[in-house]
PDB file of C-alpha atoms and ligand atoms in Angstrom:
ATOM      1  CA  MET A   1      51.282 119.572  38.304  1.00 47.00           C
ATOM      2  CA  ASP A   2      54.632 121.224  39.009  1.00 55.00           C
ATOM      3  CA  GLU A   3      55.420 121.954  42.644  1.00 75.00           C
ATOM      4  CA  VAL A   4      55.501 125.662  43.428  1.00 85.00           C
ATOM      5  CA  PRO A   5      59.089 126.499  44.488  1.00 93.00           C
ATOM      6  CA  ARG A   6      59.633 127.420  48.106  1.00 96.00           C
ATOM      7  CA  PRO A   7      59.829 131.181  48.713  1.00 97.00           C
ATOM      8  CA  GLU A   8      62.987 133.153  49.463  1.00 97.00           C
ATOM      9  CA  LEU A   9      63.537 134.999  52.707  1.00 98.00           C
ATOM     10  CA  PHE A  10      64.289 138.736  52.472  1.00 98.00           C
ATOM     11  CA  ASP A  11      64.539 141.718  54.740  1.00 98.00           C
ATOM     12  CA  PHE A  12      61.345 143.738  55.091  1.00 98.00           C
ATOM     13  CA  HIS A  13      61.570 146.797  57.366  1.00 97.00           C
ATOM     14  CA  GLY A  14      64.281 144.979  59.311  1.00 97.00           C
ATOM     15  CA  VAL A  15      62.356 141.693  59.660  1.00 98.00           C
ATOM     16  CA  SER A  16      62.976 138.494  57.657  1.00 98.00           C
ATOM     17  CA  LEU A  17      59.830 137.620  55.705  1.00 98.00           C
ATOM     18  CA  THR A  18      58.729 135.986  52.463  1.00 98.00           C
ATOM     19  CA  GLN A  19      56.528 137.324  49.693  1.00 98.00           C
ATOM     20  CA  TYR A  20      53.502 135.672  51.343  1.00 98.00           C
ATOM     21  CA  PHE A  21      53.659 138.265  54.120  1.00 98.00           C
ATOM     22  CA  THR A  22      54.509 141.345  52.096  1.00 98.00           C
ATOM     23  CA  GLU A  23      52.315 141.162  48.989  1.00 97.00           C
ATOM     24  CA  ASN A  24      49.223 142.328  50.877  1.00 98.00           C
ATOM     25  CA  TRP A  25      51.216 144.727  53.036  1.00 98.00           C
ATOM     26  CA  GLU A  26      49.302 147.907  52.128  1.00 97.00           C
ATOM     27  CA  ASN A  27      46.013 146.301  53.186  1.00 98.00           C
ATOM     28  CA  VAL A  28      47.586 144.961  56.374  1.00 98.00           C
ATOM     29  CA  ARG A  29      49.173 148.290  57.260  1.00 97.00           C
ATOM     30  CA  ASN A  30      45.918 150.174  56.645  1.00 98.00           C
ATOM     31  CA  PHE A  31      43.732 147.540  58.284  1.00 98.00           C
ATOM     32  CA  GLN A  32      40.931 149.147  60.300  1.00 97.00           C
ATOM     33  CA  ALA A  33      40.500 147.372  63.609  1.00 98.00           C
ATOM     34  CA  ARG A  34      37.300 147.645  65.639  1.00 98.00           C
ATOM     35  CA  PRO A  35      37.568 148.541  69.308  1.00 98.00           C
ATOM     36  CA  ASP A  36      36.296 145.104  70.391  1.00 98.00           C
ATOM     37  CA  ASP A  37      38.645 143.132  68.117  1.00 98.00           C
ATOM     38  CA  ILE A  38      40.941 140.765  70.001  1.00 98.00           C
ATOM     39  CA  LEU A  39      44.389 140.193  68.560  1.00 98.00           C
ATOM     40  CA  ILE A  40      46.227 136.936  69.301  1.00 98.00           C
ATOM     41  CA  ALA A  41      49.911 137.600  68.724  1.00 98.00           C
ATOM     42  CA  THR A  42      52.747 135.081  68.901  1.00 98.00           C
ATOM     43  CA  TYR A  43      56.084 134.274  67.345  1.00 98.00           C
ATOM     44  CA  PRO A  44      55.406 131.318  64.986  1.00 98.00           C
ATOM     45  CA  LYS A  45      54.984 127.978  66.787  1.00 98.00           C
ATOM     46  CA  ALA A  46      54.447 129.406  70.270  1.00 98.00           C
ATOM     47  CA  GLY A  47      50.888 128.148  70.709  1.00 98.00           C
ATOM     48  CA  SER A  48      48.717 130.472  68.628  1.00 98.00           C
ATOM     49  CA  THR A  49      46.332 127.685  67.541  1.00 98.00           C
ATOM     50  CA  TRP A  50      45.889 126.542  71.128  1.00 98.00           C
ATOM     51  CA  VAL A  51      45.045 130.021  72.420  1.00 98.00           C
ATOM     52  CA  SER A  52      42.888 130.749  69.360  1.00 98.00           C
ATOM     53  CA  ASN A  53      40.822 127.664  70.142  1.00 98.00           C
ATOM     54  CA  ILE A  54      40.518 128.650  73.805  1.00 98.00           C
ATOM     55  CA  LEU A  55      39.329 132.157  72.955  1.00 98.00           C
ATOM     56  CA  ASP A  56      36.952 130.866  70.295  1.00 98.00           C
ATOM     57  CA  LEU A  57      35.380 128.436  72.771  1.00 97.00           C
ATOM     58  CA  LEU A  58      35.169 131.086  75.491  1.00 98.00           C
ATOM     59  CA  TYR A  59      33.348 133.518  73.222  1.00 97.00           C
ATOM     60  CA  PHE A  60      31.366 131.316  70.880  1.00 96.00           C
ATOM     61  CA  GLY A  61      31.185 127.858  72.459  1.00 94.00           C
ATOM     62  CA  GLN A  62      30.788 124.751  70.383  1.00 85.00           C
ATOM     63  CA  ARG A  63      29.929 125.598  66.757  1.00 83.00           C
ATOM     64  CA  GLU A  64      26.870 123.909  65.286  1.00 85.00           C
ATOM     65  CA  LYS A  65      28.655 123.520  61.956  1.00 89.00           C
ATOM     66  CA  PRO A  66      32.371 122.604  62.002  1.00 91.00           C
ATOM     67  CA  ILE A  67      34.556 125.503  60.850  1.00 94.00           C
ATOM     68  CA  PRO A  68      38.368 125.247  60.579  1.00 95.00           C
ATOM     69  CA  ILE A  69      40.240 127.301  63.139  1.00 96.00           C
ATOM     70  CA  TYR A  70      41.893 129.408  60.426  1.00 95.00           C
ATOM     71  CA  GLU A  71      38.440 130.634  59.385  1.00 95.00           C
ATOM     72  CA  ARG A  72      37.236 131.238  62.944  1.00 96.00           C
ATOM     73  CA  VAL A  73      40.430 133.076  63.847  1.00 98.00           C
ATOM     74  CA  PRO A  74      41.944 134.369  60.589  1.00 98.00           C
ATOM     75  CA  TYR A  75      45.671 134.795  60.217  1.00 98.00           C
ATOM     76  CA  MET A  76      45.717 138.378  59.027  1.00 98.00           C
ATOM     77  CA  ASP A  77      49.381 138.520  57.964  1.00 98.00           C
ATOM     78  CA  ILE A  78      49.207 135.992  55.153  1.00 97.00           C
ATOM     79  CA  CYS A  79      48.501 136.351  51.445  1.00 97.00           C
ATOM     80  CA  HIS A  80      48.929 133.104  49.576  1.00 95.00           C
ATOM     81  CA  PRO A  81      47.482 131.810  46.278  1.00 92.00           C
ATOM     82  CA  GLU A  82      46.055 128.720  48.019  1.00 88.00           C
ATOM     83  CA  VAL A  83      44.400 130.566  50.911  1.00 89.00           C
ATOM     84  CA  GLY A  84      43.883 134.158  49.771  1.00 94.00           C
ATOM     85  CA  ALA A  85      44.494 137.263  51.857  1.00 97.00           C
ATOM     86  CA  GLY A  86      44.148 137.140  55.633  1.00 98.00           C
ATOM     87  CA  THR A  87      42.636 140.622  55.703  1.00 98.00           C
ATOM     88  CA  ASP A  88      39.817 139.410  53.416  1.00 97.00           C
ATOM     89  CA  TRP A  89      39.142 136.545  55.803  1.00 97.00           C
ATOM     90  CA  VAL A  90      38.932 139.007  58.685  1.00 98.00           C
ATOM     91  CA  ASP A  91      36.558 141.224  56.697  1.00 96.00           C
ATOM     92  CA  LYS A  92      34.273 138.209  56.190  1.00 95.00           C
ATOM     93  CA  LEU A  93      34.096 137.379  59.914  1.00 96.00           C
ATOM     94  CA  PRO A  94      30.488 137.598  61.093  1.00 94.00           C
ATOM     95  CA  THR A  95      31.378 137.462  64.789  1.00 92.00           C
ATOM     96  CA  SER A  96      31.699 140.077  67.453  1.00 96.00           C
ATOM     97  CA  PRO A  97      34.257 140.275  68.862  1.00 98.00           C
ATOM     98  CA  ARG A  98      36.448 139.291  65.957  1.00 98.00           C
ATOM     99  CA  LEU A  99      39.378 137.082  66.951  1.00 98.00           C
ATOM    100  CA  ILE A 100      42.394 137.788  64.755  1.00 98.00           C
ATOM    101  CA  LYS A 101      45.776 136.064  64.711  1.00 98.00           C
ATOM    102  CA  THR A 102      49.144 137.613  63.868  1.00 98.00           C
ATOM    103  CA  HIS A 103      52.797 136.625  64.026  1.00 98.00           C
ATOM    104  CA  PHE A 104      54.049 140.134  63.334  1.00 98.00           C
ATOM    105  CA  PRO A 105      56.578 141.692  65.660  1.00 98.00           C
ATOM    106  CA  VAL A 106      54.990 144.572  67.543  1.00 98.00           C
ATOM    107  CA  GLN A 107      56.361 147.294  65.244  1.00 98.00           C
ATOM    108  CA  LEU A 108      54.588 145.763  62.209  1.00 98.00           C
ATOM    109  CA  VAL A 109      51.174 145.357  63.820  1.00 98.00           C
ATOM    110  CA  PRO A 110      48.591 147.619  62.119  1.00 98.00           C
ATOM    111  CA  LYS A 111      48.416 150.854  64.092  1.00 98.00           C
ATOM    112  CA  SER A 112      44.633 150.878  64.360  1.00 98.00           C
ATOM    113  CA  PHE A 113      44.716 147.969  66.866  1.00 98.00           C
ATOM    114  CA  LEU A 114      46.778 150.138  69.180  1.00 98.00           C
ATOM    115  CA  GLU A 115      44.841 153.344  68.479  1.00 98.00           C
ATOM    116  CA  HIS A 116      41.585 151.583  69.398  1.00 98.00           C
ATOM    117  CA  LYS A 117      43.234 150.070  72.493  1.00 98.00           C
ATOM    118  CA  CYS A 118      42.172 146.600  71.325  1.00 98.00           C
ATOM    119  CA  ARG A 119      42.849 143.759  73.688  1.00 98.00           C
ATOM    120  CA  ILE A 120      45.914 141.767  72.703  1.00 98.00           C
ATOM    121  CA  VAL A 121      46.814 138.286  73.939  1.00 98.00           C
ATOM    122  CA  TYR A 122      50.512 137.540  73.397  1.00 99.00           C
ATOM    123  CA  VAL A 123      51.853 133.996  73.821  1.00 98.00           C
ATOM    124  CA  ALA A 124      55.583 133.362  74.195  1.00 98.00           C
ATOM    125  CA  ARG A 125      57.405 130.023  74.227  1.00 98.00           C
ATOM    126  CA  ASN A 126      60.936 129.262  75.344  1.00 98.00           C
ATOM    127  CA  ALA A 127      63.421 129.688  72.498  1.00 98.00           C
ATOM    128  CA  LYS A 128      64.708 126.109  72.478  1.00 98.00           C
ATOM    129  CA  ASP A 129      61.344 124.408  72.101  1.00 98.00           C
ATOM    130  CA  ASN A 130      60.201 127.189  69.819  1.00 98.00           C
ATOM    131  CA  VAL A 131      63.037 126.647  67.342  1.00 98.00           C
ATOM    132  CA  VAL A 132      62.529 122.864  67.346  1.00 98.00           C
ATOM    133  CA  SER A 133      58.832 123.265  66.604  1.00 98.00           C
ATOM    134  CA  PHE A 134      59.586 125.850  63.893  1.00 98.00           C
ATOM    135  CA  PHE A 135      62.159 123.565  62.252  1.00 98.00           C
ATOM    136  CA  HIS A 136      59.655 120.720  61.907  1.00 98.00           C
ATOM    137  CA  PHE A 137      56.994 123.146  60.705  1.00 98.00           C
ATOM    138  CA  ASP A 138      59.297 124.523  58.006  1.00 98.00           C
ATOM    139  CA  ARG A 139      60.038 120.980  56.881  1.00 97.00           C
ATOM    140  CA  MET A 140      56.386 120.215  56.278  1.00 96.00           C
ATOM    141  CA  ASN A 141      55.076 123.628  55.163  1.00 97.00           C
ATOM    142  CA  LYS A 142      55.812 124.000  51.470  1.00 95.00           C
ATOM    143  CA  SER A 143      55.091 127.717  51.584  1.00 96.00           C
ATOM    144  CA  GLN A 144      58.052 128.332  53.916  1.00 97.00           C
ATOM    145  CA  PRO A 145      61.698 128.584  52.810  1.00 98.00           C
ATOM    146  CA  GLU A 146      63.651 125.304  52.804  1.00 97.00           C
ATOM    147  CA  PRO A 147      64.810 124.721  56.377  1.00 98.00           C
ATOM    148  CA  GLY A 148      67.978 122.803  55.457  1.00 97.00           C
ATOM    149  CA  ASP A 149      69.529 120.635  58.151  1.00 98.00           C
ATOM    150  CA  TRP A 150      68.945 121.114  61.878  1.00 98.00           C
ATOM    151  CA  SER A 151      72.318 122.649  62.744  1.00 98.00           C
ATOM    152  CA  SER A 152      72.189 125.246  59.977  1.00 98.00           C
ATOM    153  CA  TYR A 153      68.574 126.014  60.898  1.00 98.00           C
ATOM    154  CA  LEU A 154      69.547 126.579  64.506  1.00 98.00           C
ATOM    155  CA  GLU A 155      72.246 129.038  63.417  1.00 98.00           C
ATOM    156  CA  ARG A 156      69.793 130.937  61.229  1.00 98.00           C
ATOM    157  CA  PHE A 157      67.271 131.079  64.077  1.00 98.00           C
ATOM    158  CA  LYS A 158      69.916 132.634  66.336  1.00 98.00           C
ATOM    159  CA  HIS A 159      70.523 135.306  63.693  1.00 98.00           C
ATOM    160  CA  GLY A 160      66.835 135.960  63.054  1.00 98.00           C
ATOM    161  CA  LYS A 161      67.079 134.552  59.535  1.00 98.00           C
ATOM    162  CA  VAL A 162      63.773 132.716  59.684  1.00 98.00           C
ATOM    163  CA  VAL A 163      60.256 133.877  58.809  1.00 98.00           C
ATOM    164  CA  PHE A 164      59.146 136.683  61.190  1.00 98.00           C
ATOM    165  CA  GLY A 165      62.721 137.401  62.138  1.00 98.00           C
ATOM    166  CA  SER A 166      64.397 137.290  65.494  1.00 98.00           C
ATOM    167  CA  TRP A 167      62.633 135.369  68.276  1.00 98.00           C
ATOM    168  CA  TYR A 168      64.686 137.448  70.744  1.00 98.00           C
ATOM    169  CA  ASP A 169      63.429 140.776  69.365  1.00 98.00           C
ATOM    170  CA  HIS A 170      59.874 139.451  69.103  1.00 98.00           C
ATOM    171  CA  VAL A 171      59.463 138.317  72.700  1.00 98.00           C
ATOM    172  CA  ASN A 172      61.419 141.277  74.127  1.00 98.00           C
ATOM    173  CA  ASN A 173      59.649 143.993  72.162  1.00 98.00           C
ATOM    174  CA  TRP A 174      56.199 142.619  72.948  1.00 98.00           C
ATOM    175  CA  TRP A 175      57.256 142.393  76.593  1.00 98.00           C
ATOM    176  CA  LYS A 176      58.362 146.041  76.520  1.00 98.00           C
ATOM    177  CA  LYS A 177      55.061 147.008  74.905  1.00 98.00           C
ATOM    178  CA  LYS A 178      53.221 145.552  77.877  1.00 97.00           C
ATOM    179  CA  GLN A 179      54.847 148.164  80.123  1.00 96.00           C
ATOM    180  CA  THR A 180      53.057 151.014  78.305  1.00 97.00           C
ATOM    181  CA  TYR A 181      50.023 149.294  76.782  1.00 98.00           C
ATOM    182  CA  SER A 182      47.736 148.009  79.501  1.00 96.00           C
ATOM    183  CA  ASN A 183      45.431 145.988  77.233  1.00 98.00           C
ATOM    184  CA  LEU A 184      48.101 143.377  76.614  1.00 98.00           C
ATOM    185  CA  HIS A 185      48.051 139.983  78.345  1.00 98.00           C
ATOM    186  CA  TYR A 186      51.441 138.220  78.065  1.00 98.00           C
ATOM    187  CA  MET A 187      51.247 134.449  78.479  1.00 98.00           C
ATOM    188  CA  PHE A 188      53.776 131.625  78.388  1.00 98.00           C
ATOM    189  CA  PHE A 189      53.332 128.284  76.585  1.00 98.00           C
ATOM    190  CA  GLU A 190      55.059 126.495  79.485  1.00 98.00           C
ATOM    191  CA  ASP A 191      52.490 127.845  81.986  1.00 98.00           C
ATOM    192  CA  MET A 192      49.709 126.595  79.739  1.00 98.00           C
ATOM    193  CA  VAL A 193      51.198 123.104  79.645  1.00 98.00           C
ATOM    194  CA  GLU A 194      51.716 123.169  83.401  1.00 98.00           C
ATOM    195  CA  ASP A 195      48.165 124.226  84.279  1.00 98.00           C
ATOM    196  CA  THR A 196      45.810 125.047  81.433  1.00 98.00           C
ATOM    197  CA  GLY A 197      42.883 125.786  83.774  1.00 98.00           C
ATOM    198  CA  ARG A 198      44.881 128.337  85.776  1.00 98.00           C
ATOM    199  CA  GLU A 199      45.971 130.114  82.589  1.00 98.00           C
ATOM    200  CA  ILE A 200      42.391 130.150  81.280  1.00 98.00           C
ATOM    201  CA  ASP A 201      41.341 131.779  84.579  1.00 98.00           C
ATOM    202  CA  LYS A 202      43.939 134.527  84.094  1.00 98.00           C
ATOM    203  CA  LEU A 203      42.862 134.977  80.496  1.00 98.00           C
ATOM    204  CA  CYS A 204      39.218 135.282  81.562  1.00 98.00           C
ATOM    205  CA  SER A 205      40.025 137.885  84.151  1.00 98.00           C
ATOM    206  CA  PHE A 206      41.907 139.903  81.498  1.00 98.00           C
ATOM    207  CA  LEU A 207      38.984 139.567  79.073  1.00 98.00           C
ATOM    208  CA  GLY A 208      36.327 140.234  81.698  1.00 98.00           C
ATOM    209  CA  LEU A 209      34.688 136.834  81.126  1.00 98.00           C
ATOM    210  CA  THR A 210      33.111 134.717  83.866  1.00 97.00           C
ATOM    211  CA  PRO A 211      32.441 131.207  82.538  1.00 97.00           C
ATOM    212  CA  SER A 212      30.759 128.761  84.921  1.00 96.00           C
ATOM    213  CA  VAL A 213      32.900 126.077  86.553  1.00 96.00           C
ATOM    214  CA  GLU A 214      31.297 123.468  84.259  1.00 96.00           C
ATOM    215  CA  GLU A 215      31.970 125.566  81.176  1.00 96.00           C
ATOM    216  CA  LYS A 216      35.580 126.093  82.130  1.00 97.00           C
ATOM    217  CA  THR A 217      36.108 122.398  82.869  1.00 97.00           C
ATOM    218  CA  ARG A 218      34.598 121.565  79.509  1.00 97.00           C
ATOM    219  CA  ILE A 219      36.921 124.000  77.714  1.00 98.00           C
ATOM    220  CA  VAL A 220      40.005 122.616  79.499  1.00 98.00           C
ATOM    221  CA  GLY A 221      39.007 119.157  78.180  1.00 97.00           C
ATOM    222  CA  GLU A 222      38.285 120.466  74.676  1.00 97.00           C
ATOM    223  CA  VAL A 223      41.673 122.136  74.292  1.00 98.00           C
ATOM    224  CA  HIS A 224      43.777 119.191  75.465  1.00 98.00           C
ATOM    225  CA  PHE A 225      46.526 118.350  72.967  1.00 98.00           C
ATOM    226  CA  ASP A 226      45.201 114.835  72.240  1.00 98.00           C
ATOM    227  CA  LYS A 227      41.722 116.148  71.539  1.00 97.00           C
ATOM    228  CA  MET A 228      42.946 118.957  69.280  1.00 97.00           C
ATOM    229  CA  LYS A 229      45.327 116.648  67.401  1.00 97.00           C
ATOM    230  CA  LYS A 230      42.419 114.411  66.366  1.00 96.00           C
ATOM    231  CA  ASP A 231      40.139 117.249  65.299  1.00 96.00           C
ATOM    232  CA  ASP A 232      40.322 118.019  61.572  1.00 95.00           C
ATOM    233  CA  MET A 233      39.035 121.530  62.271  1.00 95.00           C
ATOM    234  CA  LEU A 234      42.114 122.156  64.440  1.00 96.00           C
ATOM    235  CA  ASN A 235      44.922 119.969  63.108  1.00 96.00           C
ATOM    236  CA  TYR A 236      45.254 121.726  59.729  1.00 95.00           C
ATOM    237  CA  SER A 237      44.735 118.476  57.821  1.00 94.00           C
ATOM    238  CA  THR A 238      42.689 120.501  55.332  1.00 89.00           C
ATOM    239  CA  VAL A 239      45.553 122.838  54.360  1.00 91.00           C
ATOM    240  CA  PRO A 240      47.036 121.793  50.981  1.00 88.00           C
ATOM    241  CA  VAL A 241      50.505 123.333  51.474  1.00 93.00           C
ATOM    242  CA  PHE A 242      51.114 121.342  54.680  1.00 95.00           C
ATOM    243  CA  ASP A 243      52.592 117.891  54.133  1.00 94.00           C
ATOM    244  CA  LEU A 244      51.521 116.216  57.360  1.00 94.00           C
ATOM    245  CA  LYS A 245      53.347 113.033  56.344  1.00 94.00           C
ATOM    246  CA  VAL A 246      56.604 114.948  56.826  1.00 96.00           C
ATOM    247  CA  SER A 247      55.544 116.255  60.255  1.00 97.00           C
ATOM    248  CA  PRO A 248      52.119 116.793  61.815  1.00 96.00           C
ATOM    249  CA  PHE A 249      51.024 120.308  62.745  1.00 96.00           C
ATOM    250  CA  MET A 250      50.043 119.038  66.198  1.00 96.00           C
ATOM    251  CA  ARG A 251      53.428 117.434  66.682  1.00 98.00           C
ATOM    252  CA  LYS A 252      54.148 116.862  70.408  1.00 98.00           C
ATOM    253  CA  GLY A 253      52.825 119.837  72.373  1.00 98.00           C
ATOM    254  CA  LYS A 254      55.470 119.383  75.071  1.00 98.00           C
ATOM    255  CA  VAL A 255      58.002 121.365  77.051  1.00 98.00           C
ATOM    256  CA  SER A 256      61.654 120.188  76.743  1.00 98.00           C
ATOM    257  CA  ASP A 257      61.474 118.405  73.408  1.00 98.00           C
ATOM    258  CA  TRP A 258      64.578 120.490  72.602  1.00 98.00           C
ATOM    259  CA  LYS A 259      66.545 117.906  74.608  1.00 98.00           C
ATOM    260  CA  ASN A 260      65.884 115.432  71.802  1.00 98.00           C
ATOM    261  CA  HIS A 261      67.381 117.801  69.219  1.00 98.00           C
ATOM    262  CA  PHE A 262      70.205 119.910  70.674  1.00 98.00           C
ATOM    263  CA  THR A 263      73.644 118.373  70.984  1.00 98.00           C
ATOM    264  CA  VAL A 264      75.612 119.283  74.127  1.00 98.00           C
ATOM    265  CA  ALA A 265      77.771 121.679  72.065  1.00 98.00           C
ATOM    266  CA  GLN A 266      74.744 123.266  70.379  1.00 98.00           C
ATOM    267  CA  ASN A 267      73.156 123.784  73.777  1.00 98.00           C
ATOM    268  CA  GLU A 268      76.256 125.456  75.214  1.00 98.00           C
ATOM    269  CA  ASP A 269      76.638 127.759  72.216  1.00 98.00           C
ATOM    270  CA  PHE A 270      72.942 128.571  72.306  1.00 98.00           C
ATOM    271  CA  ASP A 271      73.075 129.475  76.013  1.00 98.00           C
ATOM    272  CA  GLU A 272      76.104 131.752  75.489  1.00 98.00           C
ATOM    273  CA  ASP A 273      74.435 133.575  72.635  1.00 98.00           C
ATOM    274  CA  TYR A 274      71.129 133.740  74.562  1.00 98.00           C
ATOM    275  CA  LYS A 275      72.769 135.623  77.427  1.00 98.00           C
ATOM    276  CA  THR A 276      73.972 138.334  75.084  1.00 98.00           C
ATOM    277  CA  LYS A 277      70.476 138.852  73.629  1.00 98.00           C
ATOM    278  CA  MET A 278      68.203 138.424  76.648  1.00 98.00           C
ATOM    279  CA  LYS A 279      69.330 141.144  79.034  1.00 96.00           C
ATOM    280  CA  ASP A 280      65.996 142.004  80.675  1.00 98.00           C
ATOM    281  CA  PRO A 281      65.892 140.160  84.019  1.00 97.00           C
ATOM    282  CA  THR A 282      62.102 140.614  84.236  1.00 98.00           C
ATOM    283  CA  LEU A 283      61.523 138.362  81.203  1.00 98.00           C
ATOM    284  CA  GLN A 284      62.290 134.777  82.158  1.00 98.00           C
ATOM    285  CA  PHE A 285      61.539 131.596  80.234  1.00 98.00           C
ATOM    286  CA  ARG A 286      61.393 128.031  81.464  1.00 98.00           C
ATOM    287  CA  THR A 287      62.978 125.372  79.248  1.00 98.00           C
ATOM    288  CA  GLU A 288      61.672 122.647  81.526  1.00 98.00           C
ATOM    289  CA  ILE A 289      58.776 122.354  83.941  1.00 97.00           C
TER     290      ILE A 289
HETATM  291  P1  A3P B   1      55.116 121.310  68.774  1.00 74.99           P
HETATM  292  O1  A3P B   1      55.621 121.403  67.372  1.00 74.99           O
HETATM  293  O2  A3P B   1      56.242 121.445  69.772  1.00 74.99           O
HETATM  294  O3  A3P B   1      54.311 120.087  69.027  1.00 74.99           O
HETATM  295  P2  A3P B   1      51.254 127.456  66.632  1.00 74.99           P
HETATM  296  O4  A3P B   1      49.838 127.064  66.765  1.00 74.99           O
HETATM  297  O5  A3P B   1      51.535 128.844  67.134  1.00 74.99           O
HETATM  298  O6  A3P B   1      51.749 127.211  65.247  1.00 74.99           O
HETATM  299  O7  A3P B   1      52.104 126.511  67.606  1.00 74.99           O
HETATM  300  C1  A3P B   1      52.196 125.131  67.338  1.00 74.99           C
HETATM  301  C2  A3P B   1      52.774 124.410  68.526  1.00 74.99           C
HETATM  302  O8  A3P B   1      51.798 124.423  69.590  1.00 74.99           O
HETATM  303  C3  A3P B   1      53.070 122.944  68.212  1.00 74.99           C
HETATM  304  O9  A3P B   1      54.169 122.574  69.045  1.00 74.99           O
HETATM  305  C4  A3P B   1      51.756 122.308  68.637  1.00 74.99           C
HETATM  306  O10 A3P B   1      51.836 120.918  68.868  1.00 74.99           O
HETATM  307  C5  A3P B   1      51.519 123.062  69.939  1.00 74.99           C
HETATM  308  N1  A3P B   1      50.118 122.948  70.395  1.00 74.99           N
HETATM  309  C6  A3P B   1      49.006 123.206  69.717  1.00 74.99           C
HETATM  310  N2  A3P B   1      47.915 122.905  70.458  1.00 74.99           N
HETATM  311  C7  A3P B   1      48.372 122.454  71.642  1.00 74.99           C
HETATM  312  C8  A3P B   1      47.740 121.967  72.828  1.00 74.99           C
HETATM  313  N3  A3P B   1      46.424 121.891  72.933  1.00 74.99           N
HETATM  314  N4  A3P B   1      48.532 121.570  73.845  1.00 74.99           N
HETATM  315  C9  A3P B   1      49.884 121.656  73.749  1.00 74.99           C
HETATM  316  N5  A3P B   1      50.540 122.093  72.649  1.00 74.99           N
HETATM  317  C10 A3P B   1      49.789 122.481  71.610  1.00 74.99           C
END
């Protein structure tokens, strides 16, 4: 069978996207959220699967029958011939609350989430590790545009010419949203790596959940990188468009892997450019812990 060609990137309401995120746009835009829906929002590769698994375990515990994470926490943005429309997956969810994942920048999130004051969990990851993770993901995900070589990819990332657009706009605009929208919990990937239990505590206090000490300890163990990497319900080994021989979905799960990718010159250029785009002193990222 012929390989389906990789999609092209184009501008959609000021954000770089591919057809797989625009073809179902009318249904996404008009999506009717329920007041108890919980939206998990991240720039791609910032830890959405990790936080999805944590929330799923907090609300629903261990499932009797294994269900892949992308069915438990549907990715509402997508519409792809191999997986169908994310909004249909959400409509099929039997759970309450419904846990829903998005990578949309805040201005593209369906309005009804905000009108219903739904709780939103946003996860941000430092730009350097984020772009490295995204590069490897785009290499192995045949439904993403061709990433090309690392140095050209890095340039495109700086200019927002990757799927879901500018990392800088994404993290900043969600951060700004938090100032006016109180039902938003803004988390950092680096904090999760540093102390997963502490971050789960903060998440629980935002969600109004009070798991027992034993339950929390169990969840911290369940969501460890090594455990998730081995679990076929979490490692996306069942997704046909991912070529895990090129790069696994659960790749390293570390902070500072960027040091293995950036040259000294790339790092200097990146830092210069970063300063011009990240002007808000209240939003600080850690590139090492
Ligand atoms: P790396 O490519 O750096 O390894 P997303 O789920 O939003 O696509 O993000 C994927 C990134 O989160 C990958 O980063 C993946 O390894 C990392 N990740 C997923 N689960 C993790 C966990 N339990 N602990 C640490 N990192 C995790």
